[in-house]
Amino acid sequence: MFHHILETVKTQASGVRALRFVEEIARYHRMQASPGFRASAQYCFSQLSAAGVEAQILSYPARDSASYWSHSMFQEWDCTKGELELVEPERRRLASYEEDKIALVQRSAATPPGGLEAELVLVEKSDRPASYDGVDVRGKFVLCDGDLARTRRLAVDQHGAAGLVTDRMAEFPPVRHRMDLPDALQYTSFWWEPGAVRCPGFVLSPKAGENLRRLVKTAPGPVRVRAEVDARFYDGELEVVSALIPGTGTGEVVVVAHLCHPQPSANDNASGSGALLETARVLQGLIASGALPRPRRSIRFLLVPEMTGTYCFLASHEHLIPHMVAAINLDMVGEKQELCGGPLLVERPARSTPSFTGDLLERILEALASDAKNLAGTASYAMFKWATMPFSGGSDHYIFSDPTVDVPCPMVIQWPDRYYHTSEDTVDKVDPFMLEKVVALTGTYAYFLAGAGYAEAVWMGQEQAVAFTRELHLAARARLDPVLRQAAAGREGQGDLWARAMRDFGRLGQFLHDCRLRDVKSLNRLLAPAESEAFAAVVEALAPELDRAVQAEAARWQAVAACFQPAEAMPAEDVAGDEWQAAARTMVPRRRYRGPVSVQRRLFQLDASERASWEKFLEEKSRAVAGFIHALYWMDGRRSLADIGELVELETGACDWEALVKVTRLLVRLELASL
């Protein structure tokens, strides 16, 4: 159904032209709400306008008192100088904002005019309160290695430090460990909550940091540094670039990419922004020339400060949201895979948002991934790595796909990336070959959905039904293979384990069945009312096919189980659970804001003792907290928290019941939800 669109888009898509966009965008220091971001937005606006696309720059207030949905805004920041110099026991420059923008912790506060000279103190495990016992940091700079936000609150707010110097390097195995990039600087930023003591901060490479640590430990006297930062905070503006290729009727498909990040930040995310500009140019040209007819729906392109700009745009244009049939998020899409390490990924929306978008995007990518053929010419395959993944969030798609917004939005990303959020994320790591693939993928997806109607919905419904069989088998294999391995090893007493596993798969199969049926029904958003009535018959015909797939998969595994263990009575189900599950059964949470909410950014509302307690808990439960977004999405004011926990377990394979209950209580405590 989409192949003629794909072939047409491929004739005009240029990875080289997209790379030129990336090169220009990477020249700007694009911090959210800053003159550099404004200049990059103006550049993108000019390129869209030159391509004949209707474009505008929207401005939103960048001040502490503003908010959009649950997202609090912040002041604009401008910096013209940032220098850190070692003055004792020797003299040399340690960090220079003029040489490398990432050498300064972004959103640093200014020093007194003329600079500040102070002793440098080493604090190991700087984000732990006990690390400051017996250590005097007042009026001094702290050489730190821990989480910067917690370190700043401890060192500066509580113990009076004058500023921070960090050599922290986040690790992303298997592509990056700390010393894989010994000379790189980690992109780091301050986010100031009310009441925080603002300070300057500097960034060193792992190698430079180790050398400075050694000096602090071995120097016969104090090590002293001189810092000078010329920066200011003020009530300003934050920009969003919005462009539109009008359709013949109502409705929109949205292509979004975040434009922000410090110079150079090429793959993150000049690559997504450059691919968006090239996609807009290609589609506008094809439609203007008549090579593709004008679609029934408009195609909107958004270049935003990550997360913040999406909140601003959606909260300010709520009237448009019901007309948005789907979106796509481009985040880090142009990597040279042999250098950066990450495959091209399609991340699907969460299960809580019924959607056809993940299946469609995967189907297009599958067709696109046919660069080479075998010797006989009978099979084709990709010359790049790619995969599809379940939802994990972390970028603008998690706002669109939130069920309170309900605009299904998959993400295209290359992950993991060896150079992510470092000074070595430079244009030489960007691949025009991958950019061209992503432009063809995005253009085909957006144009296909902009024109999709009844025939396309029927075709996609059939595709989803076929894909369900494979999805079901992979899910069953993931759950039941561990039991099979134990049984094949000849371990005794596996009958009860098999029975429990089969019971759990029964729940999973029903969950996936229900989700898939909702996904198929979501195709109604592409249809006129009269077409929806006819499509109901299609859904009715597909439903038994989904039922049969679940039954067939269960029968397959029952046959395997019978080969290893005799049939045993199904064990009784444990419905009591632990104290946290019992507590969850008494709670029915209702969210108070549209869009996702962040508890970490609201902890400033608590007093110091309560905040410290919650920070410790959230750190201990960091993995569960990171996955809490799945629970948040299922909160609709009708489901109990116990029901939500079971859905999370089915969707992700695990549920930390203590974290679920406590973080929900924290949402209520912060007035982000009610019970």
PDB file of N, CA and C in Angstrom, residues 148-218:
ATOM      1  N   LEU A 148      25.185  15.206  39.610  1.00  0.00           N
ATOM      2  CA  LEU A 148      25.454  16.626  39.782  1.00  0.00           C
ATOM      3  C   LEU A 148      24.361  17.334  40.578  1.00  0.00           C
ATOM      4  N   ALA A 149      23.094  16.967  40.347  1.00  0.00           N
ATOM      5  CA  ALA A 149      22.009  17.648  41.054  1.00  0.00           C
ATOM      6  C   ALA A 149      22.089  17.379  42.559  1.00  0.00           C
ATOM      7  N   ARG A 150      22.290  16.114  42.943  1.00  0.00           N
ATOM      8  CA  ARG A 150      22.400  15.796  44.368  1.00  0.00           C
ATOM      9  C   ARG A 150      23.678  16.389  44.955  1.00  0.00           C
ATOM     10  N   THR A 151      24.767  16.345  44.186  1.00  0.00           N
ATOM     11  CA  THR A 151      26.021  16.930  44.654  1.00  0.00           C
ATOM     12  C   THR A 151      25.862  18.421  44.915  1.00  0.00           C
ATOM     13  N   ARG A 152      25.206  19.117  44.003  1.00  0.00           N
ATOM     14  CA  ARG A 152      25.054  20.566  44.185  1.00  0.00           C
ATOM     15  C   ARG A 152      24.257  20.881  45.440  1.00  0.00           C
ATOM     16  N   ARG A 153      23.172  20.127  45.668  1.00  0.00           N
ATOM     17  CA  ARG A 153      22.368  20.399  46.859  1.00  0.00           C
ATOM     18  C   ARG A 153      23.170  20.156  48.144  1.00  0.00           C
ATOM     19  N   LEU A 154      23.982  19.099  48.142  1.00  0.00           N
ATOM     20  CA  LEU A 154      24.780  18.804  49.334  1.00  0.00           C
ATOM     21  C   LEU A 154      25.937  19.791  49.489  1.00  0.00           C
ATOM     22  N   ALA A 155      26.720  19.944  48.420  1.00  0.00           N
ATOM     23  CA  ALA A 155      27.945  20.739  48.521  1.00  0.00           C
ATOM     24  C   ALA A 155      27.661  22.225  48.624  1.00  0.00           C
ATOM     25  N   VAL A 156      26.743  22.717  47.803  1.00  0.00           N
ATOM     26  CA  VAL A 156      26.510  24.163  47.708  1.00  0.00           C
ATOM     27  C   VAL A 156      25.411  24.611  48.658  1.00  0.00           C
ATOM     28  N   ASP A 157      24.208  24.014  48.522  1.00  0.00           N
ATOM     29  CA  ASP A 157      23.086  24.451  49.357  1.00  0.00           C
ATOM     30  C   ASP A 157      23.348  24.203  50.846  1.00  0.00           C
ATOM     31  N   GLN A 158      23.821  22.981  51.166  1.00  0.00           N
ATOM     32  CA  GLN A 158      23.928  22.607  52.581  1.00  0.00           C
ATOM     33  C   GLN A 158      25.281  22.960  53.207  1.00  0.00           C
ATOM     34  N   HIS A 159      26.359  22.882  52.426  1.00  0.00           N
ATOM     35  CA  HIS A 159      27.692  23.057  53.012  1.00  0.00           C
ATOM     36  C   HIS A 159      28.431  24.282  52.497  1.00  0.00           C
ATOM     37  N   GLY A 160      27.792  25.101  51.654  1.00  0.00           N
ATOM     38  CA  GLY A 160      28.342  26.403  51.317  1.00  0.00           C
ATOM     39  C   GLY A 160      29.478  26.425  50.321  1.00  0.00           C
ATOM     40  N   ALA A 161      29.626  25.390  49.498  1.00  0.00           N
ATOM     41  CA  ALA A 161      30.677  25.401  48.477  1.00  0.00           C
ATOM     42  C   ALA A 161      30.424  26.525  47.480  1.00  0.00           C
ATOM     43  N   ALA A 162      31.505  27.017  46.871  1.00  0.00           N
ATOM     44  CA  ALA A 162      31.393  28.125  45.922  1.00  0.00           C
ATOM     45  C   ALA A 162      31.057  27.654  44.517  1.00  0.00           C
ATOM     46  N   GLY A 163      31.389  26.410  44.185  1.00  0.00           N
ATOM     47  CA  GLY A 163      31.137  25.904  42.842  1.00  0.00           C
ATOM     48  C   GLY A 163      31.595  24.466  42.724  1.00  0.00           C
ATOM     49  N   LEU A 164      31.400  23.883  41.544  1.00  0.00           N
ATOM     50  CA  LEU A 164      31.680  22.471  41.318  1.00  0.00           C
ATOM     51  C   LEU A 164      32.577  22.288  40.105  1.00  0.00           C
ATOM     52  N   VAL A 165      33.381  21.233  40.143  1.00  0.00           N
ATOM     53  CA  VAL A 165      34.163  20.774  38.999  1.00  0.00           C
ATOM     54  C   VAL A 165      33.906  19.279  38.881  1.00  0.00           C
ATOM     55  N   THR A 166      33.370  18.823  37.756  1.00  0.00           N
ATOM     56  CA  THR A 166      33.003  17.418  37.599  1.00  0.00           C
ATOM     57  C   THR A 166      33.742  16.790  36.427  1.00  0.00           C
ATOM     58  N   ASP A 167      34.134  15.526  36.611  1.00  0.00           N
ATOM     59  CA  ASP A 167      34.701  14.753  35.505  1.00  0.00           C
ATOM     60  C   ASP A 167      33.878  13.486  35.274  1.00  0.00           C
ATOM     61  N   ARG A 168      32.646  13.528  35.685  1.00  0.00           N
ATOM     62  CA  ARG A 168      31.756  12.378  35.545  1.00  0.00           C
ATOM     63  C   ARG A 168      31.558  12.048  34.063  1.00  0.00           C
ATOM     64  N   MET A 169      31.533  10.768  33.741  1.00  0.00           N
ATOM     65  CA  MET A 169      31.246  10.297  32.389  1.00  0.00           C
ATOM     66  C   MET A 169      30.244   9.149  32.494  1.00  0.00           C
ATOM     67  N   ALA A 170      29.030   9.373  32.016  1.00  0.00           N
ATOM     68  CA  ALA A 170      28.017   8.327  32.063  1.00  0.00           C
ATOM     69  C   ALA A 170      28.453   7.145  31.209  1.00  0.00           C
ATOM     70  N   GLU A 171      28.129   5.941  31.663  1.00  0.00           N
ATOM     71  CA  GLU A 171      28.526   4.730  30.950  1.00  0.00           C
ATOM     72  C   GLU A 171      27.309   4.071  30.321  1.00  0.00           C
ATOM     73  N   PHE A 172      27.485   3.590  29.090  1.00  0.00           N
ATOM     74  CA  PHE A 172      26.426   2.896  28.361  1.00  0.00           C
ATOM     75  C   PHE A 172      26.994   1.613  27.762  1.00  0.00           C
ATOM     76  N   PRO A 173      27.181   0.592  28.618  1.00  0.00           N
ATOM     77  CA  PRO A 173      27.688  -0.679  28.083  1.00  0.00           C
ATOM     78  C   PRO A 173      26.720  -1.225  27.032  1.00  0.00           C
ATOM     79  N   PRO A 174      27.207  -1.908  26.000  1.00  0.00           N
ATOM     80  CA  PRO A 174      28.601  -2.287  25.802  1.00  0.00           C
ATOM     81  C   PRO A 174      29.412  -1.284  24.981  1.00  0.00           C
ATOM     82  N   VAL A 175      28.823  -0.148  24.577  1.00  0.00           N
ATOM     83  CA  VAL A 175      29.551   0.723  23.651  1.00  0.00           C
ATOM     84  C   VAL A 175      30.400   1.774  24.352  1.00  0.00           C
ATOM     85  N   ARG A 176      30.142   2.036  25.658  1.00  0.00           N
ATOM     86  CA  ARG A 176      30.921   3.091  26.310  1.00  0.00           C
ATOM     87  C   ARG A 176      31.123   2.811  27.789  1.00  0.00           C
ATOM     88  N   HIS A 177      32.404   2.835  28.181  1.00  0.00           N
ATOM     89  CA  HIS A 177      32.796   2.870  29.579  1.00  0.00           C
ATOM     90  C   HIS A 177      33.606   4.154  29.795  1.00  0.00           C
ATOM     91  N   ARG A 178      33.825   4.484  31.039  1.00  0.00           N
ATOM     92  CA  ARG A 178      34.394   5.797  31.378  1.00  0.00           C
ATOM     93  C   ARG A 178      35.637   6.141  30.574  1.00  0.00           C
ATOM     94  N   MET A 179      36.584   5.243  30.503  1.00  0.00           N
ATOM     95  CA  MET A 179      37.843   5.565  29.847  1.00  0.00           C
ATOM     96  C   MET A 179      37.853   5.229  28.351  1.00  0.00           C
ATOM     97  N   ASP A 180      36.704   4.883  27.794  1.00  0.00           N
ATOM     98  CA  ASP A 180      36.627   4.741  26.336  1.00  0.00           C
ATOM     99  C   ASP A 180      36.755   6.098  25.654  1.00  0.00           C
ATOM    100  N   LEU A 181      36.368   7.178  26.376  1.00  0.00           N
ATOM    101  CA  LEU A 181      36.465   8.537  25.845  1.00  0.00           C
ATOM    102  C   LEU A 181      37.267   9.380  26.829  1.00  0.00           C
ATOM    103  N   PRO A 182      38.552   9.136  26.947  1.00  0.00           N
ATOM    104  CA  PRO A 182      39.338   9.785  27.998  1.00  0.00           C
ATOM    105  C   PRO A 182      39.430  11.294  27.870  1.00  0.00           C
ATOM    106  N   ASP A 183      39.286  11.823  26.654  1.00  0.00           N
ATOM    107  CA  ASP A 183      39.442  13.266  26.445  1.00  0.00           C
ATOM    108  C   ASP A 183      38.122  13.988  26.194  1.00  0.00           C
ATOM    109  N   ALA A 184      37.006  13.266  26.313  1.00  0.00           N
ATOM    110  CA  ALA A 184      35.700  13.870  26.037  1.00  0.00           C
ATOM    111  C   ALA A 184      35.138  14.546  27.284  1.00  0.00           C
ATOM    112  N   LEU A 185      34.290  15.534  27.070  1.00  0.00           N
ATOM    113  CA  LEU A 185      33.588  16.223  28.150  1.00  0.00           C
ATOM    114  C   LEU A 185      32.127  15.784  28.147  1.00  0.00           C
ATOM    115  N   GLN A 186      31.591  15.527  29.329  1.00  0.00           N
ATOM    116  CA  GLN A 186      30.196  15.102  29.461  1.00  0.00           C
ATOM    117  C   GLN A 186      29.284  16.328  29.506  1.00  0.00           C
ATOM    118  N   TYR A 187      28.289  16.368  28.610  1.00  0.00           N
ATOM    119  CA  TYR A 187      27.289  17.451  28.638  1.00  0.00           C
ATOM    120  C   TYR A 187      26.549  17.393  29.968  1.00  0.00           C
ATOM    121  N   THR A 188      26.608  18.498  30.701  1.00  0.00           N
ATOM    122  CA  THR A 188      26.038  18.578  32.046  1.00  0.00           C
ATOM    123  C   THR A 188      25.322  19.912  32.196  1.00  0.00           C
ATOM    124  N   SER A 189      24.227  19.913  32.948  1.00  0.00           N
ATOM    125  CA  SER A 189      23.450  21.144  33.085  1.00  0.00           C
ATOM    126  C   SER A 189      22.871  21.263  34.486  1.00  0.00           C
ATOM    127  N   PHE A 190      22.777  22.497  34.973  1.00  0.00           N
ATOM    128  CA  PHE A 190      22.048  22.783  36.206  1.00  0.00           C
ATOM    129  C   PHE A 190      20.584  23.064  35.857  1.00  0.00           C
ATOM    130  N   TRP A 191      19.670  22.529  36.657  1.00  0.00           N
ATOM    131  CA  TRP A 191      18.256  22.886  36.559  1.00  0.00           C
ATOM    132  C   TRP A 191      17.861  23.395  37.940  1.00  0.00           C
ATOM    133  N   TRP A 192      17.609  24.688  38.008  1.00  0.00           N
ATOM    134  CA  TRP A 192      17.475  25.350  39.302  1.00  0.00           C
ATOM    135  C   TRP A 192      16.043  25.286  39.824  1.00  0.00           C
ATOM    136  N   GLU A 193      15.875  24.713  41.007  1.00  0.00           N
ATOM    137  CA  GLU A 193      14.569  24.731  41.654  1.00  0.00           C
ATOM    138  C   GLU A 193      14.480  25.953  42.567  1.00  0.00           C
ATOM    139  N   PRO A 194      13.282  26.364  42.966  1.00  0.00           N
ATOM    140  CA  PRO A 194      13.148  27.518  43.859  1.00  0.00           C
ATOM    141  C   PRO A 194      13.954  27.315  45.145  1.00  0.00           C
ATOM    142  N   GLY A 195      14.650  28.368  45.551  1.00  0.00           N
ATOM    143  CA  GLY A 195      15.416  28.309  46.783  1.00  0.00           C
ATOM    144  C   GLY A 195      16.825  27.783  46.632  1.00  0.00           C
ATOM    145  N   ALA A 196      17.185  27.288  45.455  1.00  0.00           N
ATOM    146  CA  ALA A 196      18.528  26.753  45.255  1.00  0.00           C
ATOM    147  C   ALA A 196      19.551  27.881  45.238  1.00  0.00           C
ATOM    148  N   VAL A 197      20.747  27.589  45.736  1.00  0.00           N
ATOM    149  CA  VAL A 197      21.856  28.542  45.678  1.00  0.00           C
ATOM    150  C   VAL A 197      22.560  28.342  44.337  1.00  0.00           C
ATOM    151  N   ARG A 198      22.489  29.341  43.492  1.00  0.00           N
ATOM    152  CA  ARG A 198      23.070  29.206  42.150  1.00  0.00           C
ATOM    153  C   ARG A 198      24.587  29.398  42.198  1.00  0.00           C
ATOM    154  N   CYS A 199      25.276  28.601  41.403  1.00  0.00           N
ATOM    155  CA  CYS A 199      26.732  28.590  41.441  1.00  0.00           C
ATOM    156  C   CYS A 199      27.280  28.287  40.053  1.00  0.00           C
ATOM    157  N   PRO A 200      28.571  28.494  39.838  1.00  0.00           N
ATOM    158  CA  PRO A 200      29.194  28.058  38.589  1.00  0.00           C
ATOM    159  C   PRO A 200      29.655  26.609  38.689  1.00  0.00           C
ATOM    160  N   GLY A 201      29.798  25.972  37.535  1.00  0.00           N
ATOM    161  CA  GLY A 201      30.311  24.611  37.488  1.00  0.00           C
ATOM    162  C   GLY A 201      31.104  24.395  36.211  1.00  0.00           C
ATOM    163  N   PHE A 202      32.101  23.519  36.282  1.00  0.00           N
ATOM    164  CA  PHE A 202      32.965  23.255  35.136  1.00  0.00           C
ATOM    165  C   PHE A 202      33.068  21.753  34.907  1.00  0.00           C
ATOM    166  N   VAL A 203      33.397  21.397  33.657  1.00  0.00           N
ATOM    167  CA  VAL A 203      33.458  19.996  33.253  1.00  0.00           C
ATOM    168  C   VAL A 203      34.857  19.672  32.755  1.00  0.00           C
ATOM    169  N   LEU A 204      35.423  18.573  33.270  1.00  0.00           N
ATOM    170  CA  LEU A 204      36.708  18.062  32.818  1.00  0.00           C
ATOM    171  C   LEU A 204      36.523  16.692  32.177  1.00  0.00           C
ATOM    172  N   SER A 205      37.468  16.325  31.345  1.00  0.00           N
ATOM    173  CA  SER A 205      37.457  14.989  30.763  1.00  0.00           C
ATOM    174  C   SER A 205      37.878  13.970  31.814  1.00  0.00           C
ATOM    175  N   PRO A 206      37.576  12.679  31.619  1.00  0.00           N
ATOM    176  CA  PRO A 206      38.030  11.666  32.580  1.00  0.00           C
ATOM    177  C   PRO A 206      39.541  11.704  32.813  1.00  0.00           C
ATOM    178  N   LYS A 207      40.317  11.880  31.752  1.00  0.00           N
ATOM    179  CA  LYS A 207      41.772  11.906  31.916  1.00  0.00           C
ATOM    180  C   LYS A 207      42.221  13.142  32.686  1.00  0.00           C
ATOM    181  N   ALA A 208      41.675  14.300  32.326  1.00  0.00           N
ATOM    182  CA  ALA A 208      42.033  15.523  33.040  1.00  0.00           C
ATOM    183  C   ALA A 208      41.580  15.456  34.492  1.00  0.00           C
ATOM    184  N   GLY A 209      40.421  14.845  34.720  1.00  0.00           N
ATOM    185  CA  GLY A 209      39.921  14.704  36.083  1.00  0.00           C
ATOM    186  C   GLY A 209      40.805  13.816  36.933  1.00  0.00           C
ATOM    187  N   GLU A 210      41.247  12.701  36.360  1.00  0.00           N
ATOM    188  CA  GLU A 210      42.139  11.807  37.106  1.00  0.00           C
ATOM    189  C   GLU A 210      43.446  12.504  37.440  1.00  0.00           C
ATOM    190  N   ASN A 211      43.979  13.268  36.502  1.00  0.00           N
ATOM    191  CA  ASN A 211      45.222  13.999  36.760  1.00  0.00           C
ATOM    192  C   ASN A 211      45.046  15.025  37.873  1.00  0.00           C
ATOM    193  N   LEU A 212      43.903  15.730  37.859  1.00  0.00           N
ATOM    194  CA  LEU A 212      43.660  16.738  38.885  1.00  0.00           C
ATOM    195  C   LEU A 212      43.437  16.082  40.249  1.00  0.00           C
ATOM    196  N   ARG A 213      42.773  14.948  40.284  1.00  0.00           N
ATOM    197  CA  ARG A 213      42.588  14.207  41.531  1.00  0.00           C
ATOM    198  C   ARG A 213      43.942  13.822  42.142  1.00  0.00           C
ATOM    199  N   ARG A 214      44.803  13.326  41.274  1.00  0.00           N
ATOM    200  CA  ARG A 214      46.127  12.916  41.729  1.00  0.00           C
ATOM    201  C   ARG A 214      46.887  14.112  42.322  1.00  0.00           C
ATOM    202  N   LEU A 215      46.719  15.263  41.659  1.00  0.00           N
ATOM    203  CA  LEU A 215      47.396  16.466  42.146  1.00  0.00           C
ATOM    204  C   LEU A 215      46.853  16.876  43.514  1.00  0.00           C
ATOM    205  N   VAL A 216      45.530  16.846  43.676  1.00  0.00           N
ATOM    206  CA  VAL A 216      44.922  17.232  44.956  1.00  0.00           C
ATOM    207  C   VAL A 216      45.404  16.314  46.074  1.00  0.00           C
ATOM    208  N   LYS A 217      45.541  15.032  45.779  1.00  0.00           N
ATOM    209  CA  LYS A 217      45.938  14.059  46.802  1.00  0.00           C
ATOM    210  C   LYS A 217      47.417  14.150  47.165  1.00  0.00           C
ATOM    211  N   THR A 218      48.259  14.590  46.226  1.00  0.00           N
ATOM    212  CA  THR A 218      49.710  14.532  46.450  1.00  0.00           C
ATOM    213  C   THR A 218      50.358  15.887  46.669  1.00  0.00           C
TER     214      THR A 218
END
